[in-house]
Short mmCIF file of C-alpha atoms in Angstrom, two decimals:
data_model
loop_
_atom_site.label_atom_id
_atom_site.label_comp_id
_atom_site.label_asym_id
_atom_site.label_seq_id
_atom_site.Cartn_x
_atom_site.Cartn_y
_atom_site.Cartn_z
CA SER A 9 0.00 0.00 0.00
CA THR A 10 1.04 3.55 -0.54
CA SER A 11 0.38 5.99 2.27
CA PHE A 12 0.78 9.73 2.64
CA ALA A 13 1.33 9.58 6.38
CA TYR A 14 3.41 7.03 8.19
CA TRP A 15 1.33 4.04 9.24
CA ASP A 16 2.64 1.17 11.34
CA GLY A 17 -0.19 -1.14 10.34
CA GLU A 18 -2.45 -3.04 12.67
CA SER A 19 -2.12 -6.31 14.50
CA GLY A 20 -2.10 -9.08 11.90
CA ASP A 21 -1.34 -6.66 9.07
CA ASP A 22 1.32 -7.71 6.56
CA ARG A 23 3.50 -4.77 7.59
CA ASN A 24 3.77 -6.42 11.01
CA THR A 25 3.49 -10.13 10.16
CA ASN A 26 5.58 -10.08 6.95
CA PRO A 27 7.75 -6.95 7.00
CA ASP A 28 10.07 -8.52 4.41
CA TRP A 29 7.18 -8.25 1.90
CA ILE A 30 7.19 -4.43 2.16
CA LEU A 31 9.18 -1.98 0.08
CA THR A 32 9.62 1.23 2.05
CA TYR A 33 10.81 4.30 0.20
CA THR A 34 12.96 7.14 1.45
CA PRO A 35 10.74 9.78 3.13
CA TYR A 36 10.67 13.26 1.62
CA LEU A 37 9.14 16.64 2.42
CA ASN A 38 6.13 17.66 0.34
CA SER A 39 5.31 21.25 -0.67
CA ASP A 40 3.59 21.81 2.71
CA GLY A 41 6.75 20.78 4.55
CA LYS A 42 5.17 17.53 5.79
CA CYS A 43 7.20 14.35 5.77
CA VAL A 44 5.76 11.82 3.32
CA TYR A 45 6.36 8.08 3.69
CA ASN A 46 5.62 5.67 0.87
CA ALA A 47 5.49 1.89 0.99
CA SER A 48 4.15 -0.90 -1.20
CA MET A 49 4.00 -4.65 -1.24
CA ASP A 50 6.97 -6.17 -3.07
CA PRO A 51 5.69 -8.06 -6.14
CA ALA A 52 9.04 -9.89 -6.35
CA VAL A 53 8.20 -11.88 -3.19
CA PRO A 54 6.67 -15.24 -4.22
CA GLU A 55 4.70 -15.52 -0.95
CA TYR A 56 3.11 -12.13 -1.60
CA ARG A 57 2.07 -13.18 -5.11
CA LEU A 58 0.57 -16.38 -3.66
CA ARG A 59 -1.36 -14.32 -1.10
CA ILE A 60 -2.84 -12.14 -3.87
CA THR A 61 -3.73 -15.28 -5.86
CA ASP A 62 -5.47 -16.77 -2.82
CA ILE A 63 -7.43 -13.56 -2.22
CA VAL A 64 -8.57 -13.44 -5.85
CA LYS A 65 -9.61 -17.11 -5.72
CA GLU A 66 -11.66 -16.43 -2.59
CA VAL A 67 -13.39 -13.40 -4.13
CA VAL A 68 -14.16 -15.23 -7.39
CA SER A 69 -15.53 -18.20 -5.46
CA ASN A 70 -17.82 -16.10 -3.26
CA TYR A 71 -19.05 -13.30 -5.54
CA ASP A 72 -20.64 -13.09 -8.97
CA LEU A 73 -18.05 -10.98 -10.80
CA ASP A 74 -17.79 -9.87 -14.38
CA VAL A 75 -14.19 -8.70 -14.19
CA ILE A 76 -11.21 -8.19 -11.93
CA VAL A 77 -8.95 -5.25 -12.66
CA PHE A 78 -5.38 -5.14 -11.43
CA ASP A 79 -4.11 -1.60 -11.22
CA ASP A 80 -0.41 -1.98 -11.87
CA TYR A 81 0.40 1.65 -11.23
CA PHE A 82 3.58 1.44 -9.20
CA CYS A 83 4.94 4.65 -7.79
CA ALA A 84 8.55 3.70 -7.12
CA TYR A 85 10.09 7.10 -7.70
CA TRP A 86 12.24 7.06 -4.59
CA ARG A 87 14.95 4.75 -3.41
CA THR A 88 13.98 1.99 -1.07
CA LEU A 89 15.38 2.03 2.44
#
């Protein structure tokens, strides 16, 4: 996930249970002088890809869907920490 304020996650959240799945980017100051933190799930981690696959399987099995859209917009403009 990408956030515009630092977020430690919640109990059971992947940021806490699987921190090695997270790409965290170098914080920077925005035009308002606020520190911005960005993070996303690392698509290179096989376990993360399996988790996404499992989630999609569950949704497809339990809901009548016409389409699933994967937004592959990846905002990796900064260096990872």
